[in-house]
């Protein structure tokens, strides 16, 4: 069963392409320890079902993070509520 982890912060780049915008994602494990994953590692863990990630917005709205793919087959992270390319 995949770990279900909340993303608390995102390390962004200055790039504009969806697959290059996120450098890393960060959060806390249930035991309080900090975790950080590169964009590539996070995509891999979602695809392999090792981890599932989510974000929370004001009003306790929770959105699952999924892997999207652009026209050039570049993979990127997005929420299930995002438009085609965030």
mmCIF file with all atom_site columns, C-alpha atoms in Angstrom:
data_model
loop_
_atom_site.group_PDB
_atom_site.id
_atom_site.type_symbol
_atom_site.label_atom_id
_atom_site.label_alt_id
_atom_site.label_comp_id
_atom_site.label_asym_id
_atom_site.label_entity_id
_atom_site.label_seq_id
_atom_site.pdbx_PDB_ins_code
_atom_site.Cartn_x
_atom_site.Cartn_y
_atom_site.Cartn_z
_atom_site.occupancy
_atom_site.B_iso_or_equiv
_atom_site.pdbx_formal_charge
_atom_site.auth_seq_id
_atom_site.auth_comp_id
_atom_site.auth_asym_id
_atom_site.auth_atom_id
_atom_site.pdbx_PDB_model_num
ATOM 1  C CA . UNK A 1 1  ? 0.000   0.000  0.000   1.00 0.00 ? 1  UNK A CA 1
ATOM 2  C CA . UNK A 1 2  ? 1.312   3.427  -0.928  1.00 0.00 ? 2  UNK A CA 1
ATOM 3  C CA . UNK A 1 3  ? 2.180   6.014  1.698   1.00 0.00 ? 3  UNK A CA 1
ATOM 4  C CA . UNK A 1 4  ? -0.199  8.991  1.509   1.00 0.00 ? 4  UNK A CA 1
ATOM 5  C CA . UNK A 1 5  ? 1.846   12.132 2.164   1.00 0.00 ? 5  UNK A CA 1
ATOM 6  C CA . UNK A 1 6  ? 0.867   15.796 2.281   1.00 0.00 ? 6  UNK A CA 1
ATOM 7  C CA . UNK A 1 7  ? 3.033   18.185 0.291   1.00 0.00 ? 7  UNK A CA 1
ATOM 8  C CA . UNK A 1 8  ? 3.754   21.171 2.528   1.00 0.00 ? 8  UNK A CA 1
ATOM 9  C CA . UNK A 1 9  ? 6.099   23.098 0.241   1.00 0.00 ? 9  UNK A CA 1
ATOM 10 C CA . UNK A 1 10 ? 7.343   23.133 -3.317  1.00 0.00 ? 10 UNK A CA 1
ATOM 11 C CA . UNK A 1 11 ? 10.795  24.180 -4.495  1.00 0.00 ? 11 UNK A CA 1
ATOM 12 C CA . UNK A 1 12 ? 10.276  25.850 -7.863  1.00 0.00 ? 12 UNK A CA 1
ATOM 13 C CA . UNK A 1 13 ? 12.586  26.767 -10.702 1.00 0.00 ? 13 UNK A CA 1
ATOM 14 C CA . UNK A 1 14 ? 12.304  29.835 -12.919 1.00 0.00 ? 14 UNK A CA 1
ATOM 15 C CA . UNK A 1 15 ? 11.380  27.661 -15.907 1.00 0.00 ? 15 UNK A CA 1
ATOM 16 C CA . UNK A 1 16 ? 7.980   27.959 -17.564 1.00 0.00 ? 16 UNK A CA 1
ATOM 17 C CA . UNK A 1 17 ? 7.545   24.440 -18.950 1.00 0.00 ? 17 UNK A CA 1
ATOM 18 C CA . UNK A 1 18 ? 5.292   22.274 -16.767 1.00 0.00 ? 18 UNK A CA 1
ATOM 19 C CA . UNK A 1 19 ? 7.865   19.486 -16.504 1.00 0.00 ? 19 UNK A CA 1
ATOM 20 C CA . UNK A 1 20 ? 10.603  21.914 -15.403 1.00 0.00 ? 20 UNK A CA 1
ATOM 21 C CA . UNK A 1 21 ? 8.703   24.161 -12.957 1.00 0.00 ? 21 UNK A CA 1
ATOM 22 C CA . UNK A 1 22 ? 9.018   21.981 -9.857  1.00 0.00 ? 22 UNK A CA 1
ATOM 23 C CA . UNK A 1 23 ? 12.481  21.131 -8.580  1.00 0.00 ? 23 UNK A CA 1
ATOM 24 C CA . UNK A 1 24 ? 11.399  19.288 -5.417  1.00 0.00 ? 24 UNK A CA 1
ATOM 25 C CA . UNK A 1 25 ? 8.486   18.690 -3.062  1.00 0.00 ? 25 UNK A CA 1
ATOM 26 C CA . UNK A 1 26 ? 8.692   18.598 0.731   1.00 0.00 ? 26 UNK A CA 1
ATOM 27 C CA . UNK A 1 27 ? 6.616   17.600 3.723   1.00 0.00 ? 27 UNK A CA 1
ATOM 28 C CA . UNK A 1 28 ? 6.558   15.739 7.021   1.00 0.00 ? 28 UNK A CA 1
ATOM 29 C CA . UNK A 1 29 ? 6.198   12.045 7.741   1.00 0.00 ? 29 UNK A CA 1
ATOM 30 C CA . UNK A 1 30 ? 3.593   10.949 10.317  1.00 0.00 ? 30 UNK A CA 1
ATOM 31 C CA . UNK A 1 31 ? 6.418   10.686 12.895  1.00 0.00 ? 31 UNK A CA 1
ATOM 32 C CA . UNK A 1 32 ? 7.314   14.370 12.312  1.00 0.00 ? 32 UNK A CA 1
ATOM 33 C CA . UNK A 1 33 ? 10.488  13.777 10.310  1.00 0.00 ? 33 UNK A CA 1
ATOM 34 C CA . UNK A 1 34 ? 11.018  15.933 7.220   1.00 0.00 ? 34 UNK A CA 1
ATOM 35 C CA . UNK A 1 35 ? 11.107  14.487 3.702   1.00 0.00 ? 35 UNK A CA 1
ATOM 36 C CA . UNK A 1 36 ? 12.168  15.993 0.375   1.00 0.00 ? 36 UNK A CA 1
ATOM 37 C CA . UNK A 1 37 ? 11.911  14.411 -3.057  1.00 0.00 ? 37 UNK A CA 1
ATOM 38 C CA . UNK A 1 38 ? 13.147  15.682 -6.380  1.00 0.00 ? 38 UNK A CA 1
ATOM 39 C CA . UNK A 1 39 ? 10.564  16.147 -9.093  1.00 0.00 ? 39 UNK A CA 1
ATOM 40 C CA . UNK A 1 40 ? 11.852  13.056 -10.893 1.00 0.00 ? 40 UNK A CA 1
ATOM 41 C CA . UNK A 1 41 ? 11.743  10.897 -7.755  1.00 0.00 ? 41 UNK A CA 1
ATOM 42 C CA . UNK A 1 42 ? 8.230   12.080 -6.907  1.00 0.00 ? 42 UNK A CA 1
ATOM 43 C CA . UNK A 1 43 ? 6.966   11.286 -10.416 1.00 0.00 ? 43 UNK A CA 1
ATOM 44 C CA . UNK A 1 44 ? 8.556   7.845  -10.180 1.00 0.00 ? 44 UNK A CA 1
ATOM 45 C CA . UNK A 1 45 ? 7.013   7.147  -6.764  1.00 0.00 ? 45 UNK A CA 1
ATOM 46 C CA . UNK A 1 46 ? 3.536   8.145  -7.952  1.00 0.00 ? 46 UNK A CA 1
ATOM 47 C CA . UNK A 1 47 ? 3.856   5.983  -11.061 1.00 0.00 ? 47 UNK A CA 1
ATOM 48 C CA . UNK A 1 48 ? 5.192   3.018  -9.064  1.00 0.00 ? 48 UNK A CA 1
ATOM 49 C CA . UNK A 1 49 ? 2.511   3.556  -6.408  1.00 0.00 ? 49 UNK A CA 1
ATOM 50 C CA . UNK A 1 50 ? 5.159   3.763  -3.710  1.00 0.00 ? 50 UNK A CA 1
ATOM 51 C CA . UNK A 1 51 ? 3.715   7.081  -2.516  1.00 0.00 ? 51 UNK A CA 1
ATOM 52 C CA . UNK A 1 52 ? 0.600   9.090  -3.166  1.00 0.00 ? 52 UNK A CA 1
ATOM 53 C CA . UNK A 1 53 ? 0.749   12.822 -2.519  1.00 0.00 ? 53 UNK A CA 1
ATOM 54 C CA . UNK A 1 54 ? -1.847  15.478 -1.842  1.00 0.00 ? 54 UNK A CA 1
ATOM 55 C CA . UNK A 1 55 ? -2.078  19.191 -1.117  1.00 0.00 ? 55 UNK A CA 1
ATOM 56 C CA . UNK A 1 56 ? -4.557  21.065 1.053   1.00 0.00 ? 56 UNK A CA 1
ATOM 57 C CA . UNK A 1 57 ? -6.023  24.455 0.239   1.00 0.00 ? 57 UNK A CA 1
ATOM 58 C CA . UNK A 1 58 ? -7.916  26.884 2.473   1.00 0.00 ? 58 UNK A CA 1
ATOM 59 C CA . UNK A 1 59 ? -11.280 25.516 3.500   1.00 0.00 ? 59 UNK A CA 1
ATOM 60 C CA . UNK A 1 60 ? -9.815  22.040 3.998   1.00 0.00 ? 60 UNK A CA 1
ATOM 61 C CA . UNK A 1 61 ? -9.988  21.217 0.300   1.00 0.00 ? 61 UNK A CA 1
ATOM 62 C CA . UNK A 1 62 ? -7.738  18.259 -0.458  1.00 0.00 ? 62 UNK A CA 1
ATOM 63 C CA . UNK A 1 63 ? -6.406  17.579 -3.941  1.00 0.00 ? 63 UNK A CA 1
ATOM 64 C CA . UNK A 1 64 ? -4.551  14.452 -4.975  1.00 0.00 ? 64 UNK A CA 1
ATOM 65 C CA . UNK A 1 65 ? -1.336  14.886 -6.946  1.00 0.00 ? 65 UNK A CA 1
ATOM 66 C CA . UNK A 1 66 ? -1.118  12.975 -10.201 1.00 0.00 ? 66 UNK A CA 1
ATOM 67 C CA . UNK A 1 67 ? 1.370   12.704 -13.047 1.00 0.00 ? 67 UNK A CA 1
ATOM 68 C CA . UNK A 1 68 ? 0.592   14.623 -16.221 1.00 0.00 ? 68 UNK A CA 1
ATOM 69 C CA . UNK A 1 69 ? 2.351   14.418 -19.560 1.00 0.00 ? 69 UNK A CA 1
ATOM 70 C CA . UNK A 1 70 ? 2.896   17.196 -22.102 1.00 0.00 ? 70 UNK A CA 1
ATOM 71 C CA . UNK A 1 71 ? 2.902   16.924 -25.898 1.00 0.00 ? 71 UNK A CA 1
ATOM 72 C CA . UNK A 1 72 ? 6.577   15.936 -25.877 1.00 0.00 ? 72 UNK A CA 1
ATOM 73 C CA . UNK A 1 73 ? 6.001   13.092 -23.375 1.00 0.00 ? 73 UNK A CA 1
ATOM 74 C CA . UNK A 1 74 ? 7.618   15.039 -20.506 1.00 0.00 ? 74 UNK A CA 1
ATOM 75 C CA . UNK A 1 75 ? 6.067   14.054 -17.180 1.00 0.00 ? 75 UNK A CA 1
ATOM 76 C CA . UNK A 1 76 ? 5.144   16.544 -14.479 1.00 0.00 ? 76 UNK A CA 1
ATOM 77 C CA . UNK A 1 77 ? 3.229   16.733 -11.205 1.00 0.00 ? 77 UNK A CA 1
ATOM 78 C CA . UNK A 1 78 ? -0.194  18.338 -11.037 1.00 0.00 ? 78 UNK A CA 1
ATOM 79 C CA . UNK A 1 79 ? -3.323  18.044 -8.943  1.00 0.00 ? 79 UNK A CA 1
ATOM 80 C CA . UNK A 1 80 ? -6.396  16.253 -10.132 1.00 0.00 ? 80 UNK A CA 1
ATOM 81 C CA . UNK A 1 81 ? -8.126  19.685 -10.166 1.00 0.00 ? 81 UNK A CA 1
ATOM 82 C CA . UNK A 1 82 ? -5.569  21.371 -12.473 1.00 0.00 ? 82 UNK A CA 1
ATOM 83 C CA . UNK A 1 83 ? -6.368  22.108 -16.073 1.00 0.00 ? 83 UNK A CA 1
ATOM 84 C CA . UNK A 1 84 ? -4.509  20.131 -18.775 1.00 0.00 ? 84 UNK A CA 1
ATOM 85 C CA . UNK A 1 85 ? -1.197  21.863 -18.086 1.00 0.00 ? 85 UNK A CA 1
ATOM 86 C CA . UNK A 1 86 ? -0.790  23.839 -14.874 1.00 0.00 ? 86 UNK A CA 1
#
